Short mmCIF file of C-alpha atoms and ligand atoms in Angstrom, two decimals:
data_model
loop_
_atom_site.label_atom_id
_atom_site.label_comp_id
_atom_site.label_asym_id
_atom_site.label_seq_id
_atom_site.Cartn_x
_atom_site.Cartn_y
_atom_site.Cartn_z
CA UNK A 23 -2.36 -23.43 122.42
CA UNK A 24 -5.34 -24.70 121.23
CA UNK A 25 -9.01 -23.60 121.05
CA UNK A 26 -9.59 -24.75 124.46
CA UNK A 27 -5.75 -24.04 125.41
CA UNK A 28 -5.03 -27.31 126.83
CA UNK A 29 -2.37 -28.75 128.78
CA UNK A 30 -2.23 -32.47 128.67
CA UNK A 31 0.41 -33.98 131.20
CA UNK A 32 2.12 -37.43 130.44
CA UNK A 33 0.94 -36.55 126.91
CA UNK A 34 2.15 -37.23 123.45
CA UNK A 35 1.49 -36.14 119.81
CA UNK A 36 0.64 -38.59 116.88
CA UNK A 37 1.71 -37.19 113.28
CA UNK A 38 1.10 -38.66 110.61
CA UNK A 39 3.30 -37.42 106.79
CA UNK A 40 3.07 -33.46 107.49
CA UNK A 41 0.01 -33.14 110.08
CA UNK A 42 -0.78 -33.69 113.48
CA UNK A 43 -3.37 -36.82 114.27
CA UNK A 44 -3.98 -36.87 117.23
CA UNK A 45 -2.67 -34.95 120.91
CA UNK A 46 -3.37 -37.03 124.26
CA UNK A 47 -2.07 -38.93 127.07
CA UNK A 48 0.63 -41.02 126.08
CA UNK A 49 -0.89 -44.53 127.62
CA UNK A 50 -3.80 -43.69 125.23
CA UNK A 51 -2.11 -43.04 122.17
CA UNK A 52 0.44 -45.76 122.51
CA UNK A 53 -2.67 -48.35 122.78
CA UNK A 54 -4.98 -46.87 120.05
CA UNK A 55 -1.77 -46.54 117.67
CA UNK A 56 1.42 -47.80 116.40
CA UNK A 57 4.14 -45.41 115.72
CA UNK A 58 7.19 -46.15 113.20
CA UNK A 59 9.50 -43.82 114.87
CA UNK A 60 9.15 -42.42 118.24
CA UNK A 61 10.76 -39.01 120.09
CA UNK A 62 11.16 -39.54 123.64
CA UNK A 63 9.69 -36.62 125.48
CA UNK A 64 9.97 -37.59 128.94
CA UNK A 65 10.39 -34.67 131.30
CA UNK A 66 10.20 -32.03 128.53
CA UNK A 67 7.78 -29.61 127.15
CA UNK A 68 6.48 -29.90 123.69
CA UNK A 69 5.17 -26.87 122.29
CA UNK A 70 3.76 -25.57 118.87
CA UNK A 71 7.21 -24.27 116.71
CA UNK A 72 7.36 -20.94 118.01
CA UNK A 73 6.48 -18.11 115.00
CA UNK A 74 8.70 -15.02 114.90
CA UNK A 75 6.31 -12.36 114.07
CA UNK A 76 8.77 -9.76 112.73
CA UNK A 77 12.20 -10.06 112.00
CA UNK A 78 14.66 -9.04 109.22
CA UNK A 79 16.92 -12.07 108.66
CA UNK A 80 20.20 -9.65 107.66
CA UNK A 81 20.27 -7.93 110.90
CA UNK A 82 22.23 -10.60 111.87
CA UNK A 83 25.27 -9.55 109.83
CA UNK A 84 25.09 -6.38 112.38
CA UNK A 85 26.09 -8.43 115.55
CA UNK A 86 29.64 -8.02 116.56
CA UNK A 87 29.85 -5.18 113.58
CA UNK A 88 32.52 -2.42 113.91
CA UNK A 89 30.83 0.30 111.40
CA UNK A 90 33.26 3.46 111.91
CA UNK A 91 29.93 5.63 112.89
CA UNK A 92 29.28 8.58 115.23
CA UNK A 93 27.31 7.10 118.15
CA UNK A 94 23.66 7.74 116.70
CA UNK A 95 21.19 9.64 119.49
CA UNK A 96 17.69 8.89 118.53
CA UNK A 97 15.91 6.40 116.10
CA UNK A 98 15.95 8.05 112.84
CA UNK A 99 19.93 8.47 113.31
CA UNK A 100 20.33 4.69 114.35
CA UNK A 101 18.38 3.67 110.61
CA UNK A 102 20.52 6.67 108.88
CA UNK A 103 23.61 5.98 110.56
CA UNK A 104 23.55 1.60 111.12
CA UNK A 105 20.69 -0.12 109.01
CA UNK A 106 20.47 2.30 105.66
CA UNK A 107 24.27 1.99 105.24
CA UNK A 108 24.39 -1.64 105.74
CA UNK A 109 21.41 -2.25 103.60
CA UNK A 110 22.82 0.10 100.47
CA UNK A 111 25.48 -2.66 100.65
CA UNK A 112 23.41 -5.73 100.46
CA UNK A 113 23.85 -8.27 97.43
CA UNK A 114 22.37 -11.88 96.71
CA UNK A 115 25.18 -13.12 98.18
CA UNK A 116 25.06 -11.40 101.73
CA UNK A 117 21.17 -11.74 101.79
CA UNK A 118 21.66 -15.62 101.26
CA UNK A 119 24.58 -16.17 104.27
CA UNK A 120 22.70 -14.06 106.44
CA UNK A 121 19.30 -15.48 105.98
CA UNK A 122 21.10 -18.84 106.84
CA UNK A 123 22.80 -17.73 110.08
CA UNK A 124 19.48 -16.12 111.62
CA UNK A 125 17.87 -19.44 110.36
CA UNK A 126 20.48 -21.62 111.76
CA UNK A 127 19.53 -19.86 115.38
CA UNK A 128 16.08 -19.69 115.41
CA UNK A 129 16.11 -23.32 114.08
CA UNK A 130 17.89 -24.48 117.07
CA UNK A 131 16.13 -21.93 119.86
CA UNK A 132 12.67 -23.57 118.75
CA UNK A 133 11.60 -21.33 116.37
CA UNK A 134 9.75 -22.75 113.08
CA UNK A 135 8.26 -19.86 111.49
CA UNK A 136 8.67 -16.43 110.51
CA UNK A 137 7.60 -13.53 108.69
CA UNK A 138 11.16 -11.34 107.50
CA UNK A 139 11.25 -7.85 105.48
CA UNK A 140 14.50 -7.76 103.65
CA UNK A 141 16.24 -4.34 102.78
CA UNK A 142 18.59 -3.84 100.00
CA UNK A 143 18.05 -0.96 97.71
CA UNK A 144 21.22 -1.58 95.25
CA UNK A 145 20.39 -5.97 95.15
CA UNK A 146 16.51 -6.09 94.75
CA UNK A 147 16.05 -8.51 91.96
CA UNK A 148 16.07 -12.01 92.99
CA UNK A 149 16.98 -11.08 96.33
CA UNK A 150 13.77 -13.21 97.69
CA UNK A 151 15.09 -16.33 95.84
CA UNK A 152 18.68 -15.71 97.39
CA UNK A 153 16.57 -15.79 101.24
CA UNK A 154 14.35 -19.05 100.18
CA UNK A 155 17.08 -21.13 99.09
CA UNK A 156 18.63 -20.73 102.48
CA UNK A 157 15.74 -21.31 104.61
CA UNK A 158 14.93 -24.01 102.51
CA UNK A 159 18.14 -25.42 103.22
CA UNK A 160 17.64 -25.38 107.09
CA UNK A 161 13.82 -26.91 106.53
CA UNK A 162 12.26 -23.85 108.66
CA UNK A 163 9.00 -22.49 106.95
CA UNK A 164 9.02 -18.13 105.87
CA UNK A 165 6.80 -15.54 105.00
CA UNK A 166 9.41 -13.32 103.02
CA UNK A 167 9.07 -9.92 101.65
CA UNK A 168 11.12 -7.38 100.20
CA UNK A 169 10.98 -4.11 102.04
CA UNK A 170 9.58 -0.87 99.52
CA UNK A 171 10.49 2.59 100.32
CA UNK A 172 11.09 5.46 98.60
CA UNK A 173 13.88 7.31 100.84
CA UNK A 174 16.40 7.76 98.03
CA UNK A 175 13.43 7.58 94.68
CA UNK A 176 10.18 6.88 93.28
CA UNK A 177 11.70 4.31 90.94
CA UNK A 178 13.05 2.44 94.07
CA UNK A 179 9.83 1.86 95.42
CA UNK A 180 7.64 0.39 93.22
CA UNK A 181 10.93 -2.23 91.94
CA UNK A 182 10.70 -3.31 95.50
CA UNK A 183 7.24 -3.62 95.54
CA UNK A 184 8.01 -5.67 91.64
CA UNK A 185 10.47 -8.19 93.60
CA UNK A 186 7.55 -9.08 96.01
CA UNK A 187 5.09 -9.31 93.18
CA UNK A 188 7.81 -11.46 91.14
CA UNK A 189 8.13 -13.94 94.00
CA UNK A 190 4.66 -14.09 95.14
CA UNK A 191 3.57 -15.50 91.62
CA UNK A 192 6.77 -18.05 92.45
CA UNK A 193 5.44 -18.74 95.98
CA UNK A 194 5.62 -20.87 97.42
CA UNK A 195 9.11 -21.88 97.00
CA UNK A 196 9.99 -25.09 99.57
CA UNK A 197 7.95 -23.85 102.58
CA UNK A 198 9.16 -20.30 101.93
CA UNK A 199 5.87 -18.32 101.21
CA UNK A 200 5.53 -14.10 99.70
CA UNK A 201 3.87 -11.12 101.34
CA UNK A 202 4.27 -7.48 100.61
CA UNK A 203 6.18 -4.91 102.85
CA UNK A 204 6.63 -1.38 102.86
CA UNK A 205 9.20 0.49 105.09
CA UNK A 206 7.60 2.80 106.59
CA UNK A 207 4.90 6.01 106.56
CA UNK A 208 7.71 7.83 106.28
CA UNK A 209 9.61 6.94 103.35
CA UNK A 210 6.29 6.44 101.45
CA UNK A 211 3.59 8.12 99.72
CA UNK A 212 0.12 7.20 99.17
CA UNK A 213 0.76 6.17 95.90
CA UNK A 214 3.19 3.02 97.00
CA UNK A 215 1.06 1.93 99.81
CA UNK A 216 -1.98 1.99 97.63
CA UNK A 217 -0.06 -0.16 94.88
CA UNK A 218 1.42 -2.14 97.92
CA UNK A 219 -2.62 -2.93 99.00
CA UNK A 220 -3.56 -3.42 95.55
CA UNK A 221 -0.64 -6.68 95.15
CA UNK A 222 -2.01 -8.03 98.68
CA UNK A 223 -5.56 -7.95 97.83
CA UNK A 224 -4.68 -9.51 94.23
CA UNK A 225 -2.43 -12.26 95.82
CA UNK A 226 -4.82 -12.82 99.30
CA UNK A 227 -1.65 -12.78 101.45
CA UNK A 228 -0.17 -10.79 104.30
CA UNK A 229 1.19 -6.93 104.00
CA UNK A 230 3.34 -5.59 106.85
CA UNK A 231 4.69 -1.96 107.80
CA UNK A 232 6.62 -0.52 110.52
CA UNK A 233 4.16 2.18 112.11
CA UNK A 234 5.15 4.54 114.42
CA UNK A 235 7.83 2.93 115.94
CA UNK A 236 9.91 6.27 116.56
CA UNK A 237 8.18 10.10 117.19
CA UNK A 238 9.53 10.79 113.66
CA UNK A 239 6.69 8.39 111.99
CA UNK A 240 3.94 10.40 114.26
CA UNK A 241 5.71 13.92 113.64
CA UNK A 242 5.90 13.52 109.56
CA UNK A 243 2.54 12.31 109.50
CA UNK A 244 1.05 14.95 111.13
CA UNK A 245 3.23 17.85 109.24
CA UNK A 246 2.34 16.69 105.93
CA UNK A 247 -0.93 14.99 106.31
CA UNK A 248 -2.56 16.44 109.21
CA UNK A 249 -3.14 12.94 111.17
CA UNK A 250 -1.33 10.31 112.91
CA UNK A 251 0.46 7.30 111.59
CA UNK A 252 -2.67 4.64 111.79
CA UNK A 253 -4.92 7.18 110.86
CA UNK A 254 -3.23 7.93 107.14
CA UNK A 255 -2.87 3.91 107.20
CA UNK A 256 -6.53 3.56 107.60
CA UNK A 257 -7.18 6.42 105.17
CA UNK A 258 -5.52 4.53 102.38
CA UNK A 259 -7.16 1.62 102.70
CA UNK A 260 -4.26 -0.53 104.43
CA UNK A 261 -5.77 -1.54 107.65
CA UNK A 262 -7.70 -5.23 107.07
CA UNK A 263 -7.12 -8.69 108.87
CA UNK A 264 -4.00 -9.20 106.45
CA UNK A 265 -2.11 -6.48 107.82
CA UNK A 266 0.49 -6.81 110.02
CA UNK A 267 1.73 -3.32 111.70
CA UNK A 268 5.42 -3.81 113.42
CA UNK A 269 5.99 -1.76 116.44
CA UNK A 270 3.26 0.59 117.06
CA UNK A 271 4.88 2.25 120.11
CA UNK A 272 2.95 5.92 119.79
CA UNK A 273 -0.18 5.29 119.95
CA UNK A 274 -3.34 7.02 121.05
CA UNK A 275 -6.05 5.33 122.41
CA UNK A 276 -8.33 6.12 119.13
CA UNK A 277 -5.67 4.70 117.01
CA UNK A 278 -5.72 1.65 119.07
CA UNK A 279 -9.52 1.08 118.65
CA UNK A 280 -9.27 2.05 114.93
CA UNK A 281 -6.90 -1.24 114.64
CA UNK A 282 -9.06 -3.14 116.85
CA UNK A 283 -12.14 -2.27 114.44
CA UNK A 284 -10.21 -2.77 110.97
CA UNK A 285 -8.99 -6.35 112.23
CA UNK A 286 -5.04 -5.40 111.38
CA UNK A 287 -2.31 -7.16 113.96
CA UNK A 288 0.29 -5.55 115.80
CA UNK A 289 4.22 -7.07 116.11
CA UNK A 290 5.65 -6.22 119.17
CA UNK A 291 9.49 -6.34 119.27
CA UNK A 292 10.47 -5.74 122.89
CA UNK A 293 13.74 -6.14 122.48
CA UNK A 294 14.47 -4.25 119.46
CA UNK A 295 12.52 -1.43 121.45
CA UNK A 296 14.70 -1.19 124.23
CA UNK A 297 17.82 -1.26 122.43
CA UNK A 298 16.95 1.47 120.21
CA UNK A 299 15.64 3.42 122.90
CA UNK A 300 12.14 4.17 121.13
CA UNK A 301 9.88 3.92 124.05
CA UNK A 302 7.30 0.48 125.13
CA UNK A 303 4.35 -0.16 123.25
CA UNK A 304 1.06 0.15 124.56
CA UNK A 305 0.48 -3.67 124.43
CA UNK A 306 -1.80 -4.26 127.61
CA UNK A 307 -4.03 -1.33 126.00
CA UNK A 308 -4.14 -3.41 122.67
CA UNK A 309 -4.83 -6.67 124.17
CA UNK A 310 -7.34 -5.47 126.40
CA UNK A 311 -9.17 -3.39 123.47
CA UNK A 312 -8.68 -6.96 121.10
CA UNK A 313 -6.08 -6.14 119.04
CA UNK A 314 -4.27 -9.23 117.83
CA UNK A 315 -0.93 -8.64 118.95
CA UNK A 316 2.27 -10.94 117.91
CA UNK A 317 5.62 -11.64 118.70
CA UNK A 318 8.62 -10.55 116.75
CA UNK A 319 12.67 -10.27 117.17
CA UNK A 320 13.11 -7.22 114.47
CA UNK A 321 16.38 -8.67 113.43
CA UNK A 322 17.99 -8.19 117.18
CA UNK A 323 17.97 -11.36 119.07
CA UNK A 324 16.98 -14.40 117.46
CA UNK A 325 16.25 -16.70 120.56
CA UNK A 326 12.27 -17.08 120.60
CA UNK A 327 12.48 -17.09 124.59
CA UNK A 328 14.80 -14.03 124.98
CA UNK A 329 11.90 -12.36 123.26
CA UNK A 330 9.10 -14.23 125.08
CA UNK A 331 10.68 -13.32 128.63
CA UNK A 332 11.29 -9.17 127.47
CA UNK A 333 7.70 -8.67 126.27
CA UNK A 334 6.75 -10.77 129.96
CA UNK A 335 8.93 -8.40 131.46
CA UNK A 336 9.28 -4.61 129.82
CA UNK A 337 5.21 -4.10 130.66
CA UNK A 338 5.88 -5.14 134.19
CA UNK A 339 8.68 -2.68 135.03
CA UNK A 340 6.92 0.01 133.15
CA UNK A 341 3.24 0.05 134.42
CA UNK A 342 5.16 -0.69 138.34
CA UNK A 343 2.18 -3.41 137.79
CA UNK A 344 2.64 -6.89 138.06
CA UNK A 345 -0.30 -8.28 137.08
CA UNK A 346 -0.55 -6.01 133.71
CA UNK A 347 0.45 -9.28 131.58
CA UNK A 348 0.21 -12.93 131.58
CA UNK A 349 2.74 -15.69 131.53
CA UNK A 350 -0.46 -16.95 128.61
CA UNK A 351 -0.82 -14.04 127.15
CA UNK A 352 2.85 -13.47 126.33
CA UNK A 353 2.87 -16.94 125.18
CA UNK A 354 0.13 -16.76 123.12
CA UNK A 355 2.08 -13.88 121.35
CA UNK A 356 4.72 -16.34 119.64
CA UNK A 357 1.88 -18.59 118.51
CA UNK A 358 -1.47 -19.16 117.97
CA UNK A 359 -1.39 -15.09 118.04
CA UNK A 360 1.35 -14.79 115.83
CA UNK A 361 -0.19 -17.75 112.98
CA UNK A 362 -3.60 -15.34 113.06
CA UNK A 363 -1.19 -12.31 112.41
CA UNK A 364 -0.24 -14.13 109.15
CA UNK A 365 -3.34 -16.48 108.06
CA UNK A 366 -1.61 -19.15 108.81
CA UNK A 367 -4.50 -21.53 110.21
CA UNK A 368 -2.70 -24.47 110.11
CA UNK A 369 -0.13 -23.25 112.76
CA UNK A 370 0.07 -22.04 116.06
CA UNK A 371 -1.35 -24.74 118.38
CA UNK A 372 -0.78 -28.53 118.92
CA UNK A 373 -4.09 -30.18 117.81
CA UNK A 374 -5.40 -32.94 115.11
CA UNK A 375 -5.45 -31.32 111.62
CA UNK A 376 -2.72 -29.27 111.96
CA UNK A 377 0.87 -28.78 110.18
CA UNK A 378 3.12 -30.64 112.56
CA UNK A 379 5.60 -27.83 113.44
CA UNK A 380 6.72 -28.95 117.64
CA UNK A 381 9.10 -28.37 119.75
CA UNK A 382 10.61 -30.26 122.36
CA UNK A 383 11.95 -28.40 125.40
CA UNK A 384 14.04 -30.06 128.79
CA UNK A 385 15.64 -27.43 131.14
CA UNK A 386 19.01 -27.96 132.29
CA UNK A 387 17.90 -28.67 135.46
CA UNK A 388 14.08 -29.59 136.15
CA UNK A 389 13.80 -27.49 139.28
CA UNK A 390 10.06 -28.09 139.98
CA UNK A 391 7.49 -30.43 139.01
CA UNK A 392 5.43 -29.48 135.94
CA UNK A 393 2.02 -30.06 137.30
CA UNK A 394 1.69 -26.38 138.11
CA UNK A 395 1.63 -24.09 135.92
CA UNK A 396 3.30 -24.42 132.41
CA UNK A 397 3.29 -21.58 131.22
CA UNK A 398 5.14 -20.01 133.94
CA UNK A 399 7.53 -22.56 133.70
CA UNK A 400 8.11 -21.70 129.86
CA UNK A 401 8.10 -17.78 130.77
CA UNK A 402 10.24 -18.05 133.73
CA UNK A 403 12.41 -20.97 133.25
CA UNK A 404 13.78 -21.97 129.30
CA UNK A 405 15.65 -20.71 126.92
CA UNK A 406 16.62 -21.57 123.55
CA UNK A 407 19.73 -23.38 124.40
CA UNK A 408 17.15 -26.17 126.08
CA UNK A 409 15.29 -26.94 122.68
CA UNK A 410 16.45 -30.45 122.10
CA UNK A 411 13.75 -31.61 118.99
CA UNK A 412 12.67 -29.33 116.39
CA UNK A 413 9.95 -30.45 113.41
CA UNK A 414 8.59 -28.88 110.70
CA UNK A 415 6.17 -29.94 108.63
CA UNK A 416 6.29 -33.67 110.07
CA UNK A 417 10.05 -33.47 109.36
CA UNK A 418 12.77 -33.10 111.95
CA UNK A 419 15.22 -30.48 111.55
CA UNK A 420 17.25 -30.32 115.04
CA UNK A 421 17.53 -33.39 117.13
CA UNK A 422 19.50 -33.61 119.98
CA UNK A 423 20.04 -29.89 119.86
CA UNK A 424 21.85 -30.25 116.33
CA UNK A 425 20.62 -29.09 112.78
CA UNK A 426 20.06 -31.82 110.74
CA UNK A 427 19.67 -30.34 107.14
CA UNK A 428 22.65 -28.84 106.96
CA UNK A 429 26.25 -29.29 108.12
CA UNK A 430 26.47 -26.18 110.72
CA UNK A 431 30.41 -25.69 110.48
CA UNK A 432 30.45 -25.98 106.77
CA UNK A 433 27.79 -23.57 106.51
CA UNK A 434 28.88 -20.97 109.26
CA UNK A 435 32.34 -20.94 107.13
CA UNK A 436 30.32 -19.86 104.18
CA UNK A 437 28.46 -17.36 106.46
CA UNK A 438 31.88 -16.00 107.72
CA UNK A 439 33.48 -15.21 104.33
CA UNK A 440 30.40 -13.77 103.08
CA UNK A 441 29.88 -11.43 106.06
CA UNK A 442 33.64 -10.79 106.35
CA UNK A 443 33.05 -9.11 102.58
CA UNK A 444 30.23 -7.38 103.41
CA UNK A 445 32.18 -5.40 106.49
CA UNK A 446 34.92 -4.88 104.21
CA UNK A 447 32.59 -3.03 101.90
CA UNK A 448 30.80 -1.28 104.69
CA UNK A 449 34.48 -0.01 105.45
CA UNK A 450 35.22 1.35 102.19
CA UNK A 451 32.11 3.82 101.93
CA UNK A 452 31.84 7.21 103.57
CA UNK A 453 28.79 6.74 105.99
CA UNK A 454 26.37 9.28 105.01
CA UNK A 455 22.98 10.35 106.68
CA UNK A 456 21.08 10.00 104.26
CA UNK A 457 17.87 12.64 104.61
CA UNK A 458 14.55 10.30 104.68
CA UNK A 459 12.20 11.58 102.06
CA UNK A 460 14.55 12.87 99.23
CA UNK A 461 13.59 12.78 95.91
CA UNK A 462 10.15 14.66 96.14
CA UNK A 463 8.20 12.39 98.15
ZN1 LIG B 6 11.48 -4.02 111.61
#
C-alpha cells in the first residue's frame, strides 16, 4: 500500500523504536541488518494495521441487546427507536467498557486505527477521557470525537461541540488523538456546523458528519433549505480535505463532483447499510469521479475483513457487474485511503519513514500459493480470526492471536457488569420517539 503499491514476496519489515526502516526481501534485510527481536512471518501476510474509517465504539453494547421496542420500519425509526434511547443512557462508565470491548476486537481482527463519534447527550463532559483511557489501555491508536446535535436543544449542541474542543486542547492523550463531529444535517443548524468548522480550522484536525445516509437527511434539507444534503454542507463552508462525510448513500451525480472538487472524503459502511436497510452508496461513481473514499464499521461489526469483503461484495450484486470494483480498490479503502481521510500521513502503507502499525495474517489453511494475486487472497480468503501479530507504533499489542496490554478475561468481566447496568437502565425507561428537530431548530 505504498506509493508504488508494492508487493514484495519472501519479504520482511525492519522497525526501528516507533517507525518503519526499511521493507524488502528478507535475505536482504537479514544481511544489511541485525535485528534484536524477530516475528516470524513465514507463510503469512503482513499488511499496514487496517484503519476503521467510521465507527462508534458504544454500538457494541447493542449486540445481543433485548430493548423492549416496536420493530422500527425505516432509518429515522431505527435512531429514534435503538441508538437515541441507548445513547440518552450513556455515562463515563458505559462509554469506557464499551470503548474497551470494540477495542479488544478490532485489536485482535487487525485493526490499528480508528476514527469513533461517541453519543451521549445526558454524560458529555469528560466522556472523551473515559474512551482514551481505554484505548490506551489496549495500545490501539484513535481519532475520537464527541458527536453534536441539537435533536432535543440548542444548549446540547454547542456542550458537545465544548467536550471536543476540551479534549482537542488535551490531545493527544496516549495515541488517542481529537476531531470534531456533528450528527447529522438534520439535527443541526447552520449555526453549529459553522461553530463546528470554526474549532476544526482553529485546531487543523479532522471534522466528520453523517450525510445523507437515510431519504430523511435529503427530504429535510430540501423542505427547509431548498437543496440537498452536500449542497447546504458546501454552502456553510464544511466541505475541505479535513472532512470526512459518513455514508453518503443519496447522492446525485452533482453532489458527487461537488465532493470531488472541495477535496472532502467519504466513509462507506457497507455493513451498517445493509442492516439498516438504507440503500448502497454510489461508491464506484465516487471512485471513478476521485472522491477519496474510506472504510468504516459504523459501530456494527468490528472485524476489519467482514467489512473489507461487504464493500467487495454489496457493489457487485447491485450493479449485476462484476468488474464494478477491485479486490485493490476495496483494499485500499481500509488504508492508505482511509489514513488520507484523516491526515494521517504517517499511516496507511508499509514503507521506510512510517509509524510501524502491521499486521500479520496466516489463513487456517493456505489453500493456494501467494505468488498470484494478494489482494485477492486478502479479499477472498481471511478474516479476522487469522490475525496472529498486531503492532502499533513499533509496539506489539496481540501476538499469537492474544492481547497483550491487557488481561482479556479480567477486562471482559468489567465490560459485562458495566453493560449488564446499562440494559438494566435501558429497561427501566419508557422508549420514546423522540421527534428529530425539537426545540426550534
Ligand atoms: Zn455513524
Amino acid at each position: 500500500m505504498d506509493e508504488n503499491l508494492r508487493v514484495v514476496h519472501d519479504g520482511a519489515v525492519l522497525v526501528e523504536g516507533d517507525r518503519i526502516v526499511a521493507v524488502d526481501k528478507a535475505d536482504r534485510l537479514k544481511s544489511e541488518a541485525k535485528a534484536d527481536s524477530i516475528i516470524d512471518a513465514r507463510d503469512c501476510f503482513v499488511l499496514p494495521g487496517l484503519i476503521c474509517g467510521h465507527t462508534h465504539l458504544y454500538g457494541i453494547a447493542l449486540r445481543g441487546s433485548g430493548m423492549r421496542v416496536e420493530p422500527p420500519s425505516d432509518f429515522l425509526q431505527i435512531l429514534q427507536r435503538v441508538w437515541w434511547p441507548l445513547d440518552e443512557r450513556l455515562e463515563n462508565d458505559a462509554a469506557y467498557a464499551s470503548a474497551l470491548a470494540a477495542c479488544m476486537e478490532m485489536a485482535l481482527t487487525g485493526t490499528t486505527c480508528f476514527a469513533d463519534t461517541y453519543s451521549a447527550p445526558n454524560g458529555i463532559d469528560g466522556s472523551l477521557d473515559a474512551i482514551a483511557r481505554a484505548v490506551n489501555e489496549v495500545g490501539l491508536r484513535g481519532m475520537i470525537s464527541f458527536e453534536a446535535t441539537e435533536r432535543r436543544s440548542r444548549e446540547e449542541g454547542v456542550r458537545g461541540l465544548r467536550e471536543n474542543e476540551r479534549f482537542l486542547s488535551v490531545s493527544p492523550v496516549g495515541r488517542v488523538m481529537g476531531m470534531v463531529s456533528i450528527h447529522a444535517s438534520f439535527t443541526v443548524t447552520d449555526d453549529l456546523v459553522g461553530k463546528g468548522v470554526e474549532i476544526a480550522e482553529r485546531f487543523g484536525c479532522p471534522i466528520t458528519i453523517h450525510v445523507s445516509e437515510g431519504p430523511n437527511d435529503v427530504y429535510h434539507n430540501i423542505e427547509r433549505y431548498g437543496m440537498r444534503t452536500v449542497e447546504r454542507l458546501e454552502r456553510l463552508g464544511l466541505l475541505s480535505p479535513r472532512a470526512v462525510l459518513a455514508h453518503c448513500v443519496h447522492l446525485t451525480s452533482r453532489e458527487i463532483s461537488i465532493i470531488a472538487r472541495t477535496g472532502a472524503s467519504v466513509a462507506h459502511n457497507p455493513m451498517s447499510n445493509m442492516l439498516n436497510a438504507v440503500g448502497v452508496a454510489p461508491v464506484p461513481e465516487m471512485l471513478r469521479s476521485g472522491v477519496n473514499v474510506c472504510l468504516g464499521n459504523d459501530g456494527y461489526v468490528f472485524d476489519a475483513f467482514e467489512n473489507i469483503r461487504a464493500a467487495f461484495l454489496v457493489h457487485k450484486v447491485h450493479r449485476r457487474d462484476p468488474t464494478i470494483i477491485s479486490a485493490r480498490e476495496v483494499l485500499e479503502m481500509a488504508t492508505n485511503r482511509a489514513a488520507r481521510s484523516y491526515g494521517l500521513k504517517d499511516l496507511g502503507s508499509l514503507a521506510a519513514g512510517k509509524l510501524a502499525d502491521v499486521v500479520v495474517v496466516r489463513p487456517r489453511v493456505m489453500a493456494a500459493p501467494y505468488s498470484g494475486d494478494p489482494y485477492s487472497y486478502v479479499i477472498n480468503g481471511l478474516r479476522g480470526s487469522d490475525v496472529k501479530a498486531v503492532m502499533v507504533g513499533g509496539e506489539l499489542i496481540v501476538r499469537e492471536g492474544r492481547l497483550l496490554k491487557v488481561d482479556q478475561r479480567e477486562a471482559e468481566s468489567r465490560v459485562l457488569r458495566s453493560i449488564q447496568t446499562l440494559w438494566e437502565r435501558l429497561g427501566e425507561g419508557p422508549h420514546h420517539a423522540v421527534e428529530p428537530l425539537r426545540g426550534g431548530v
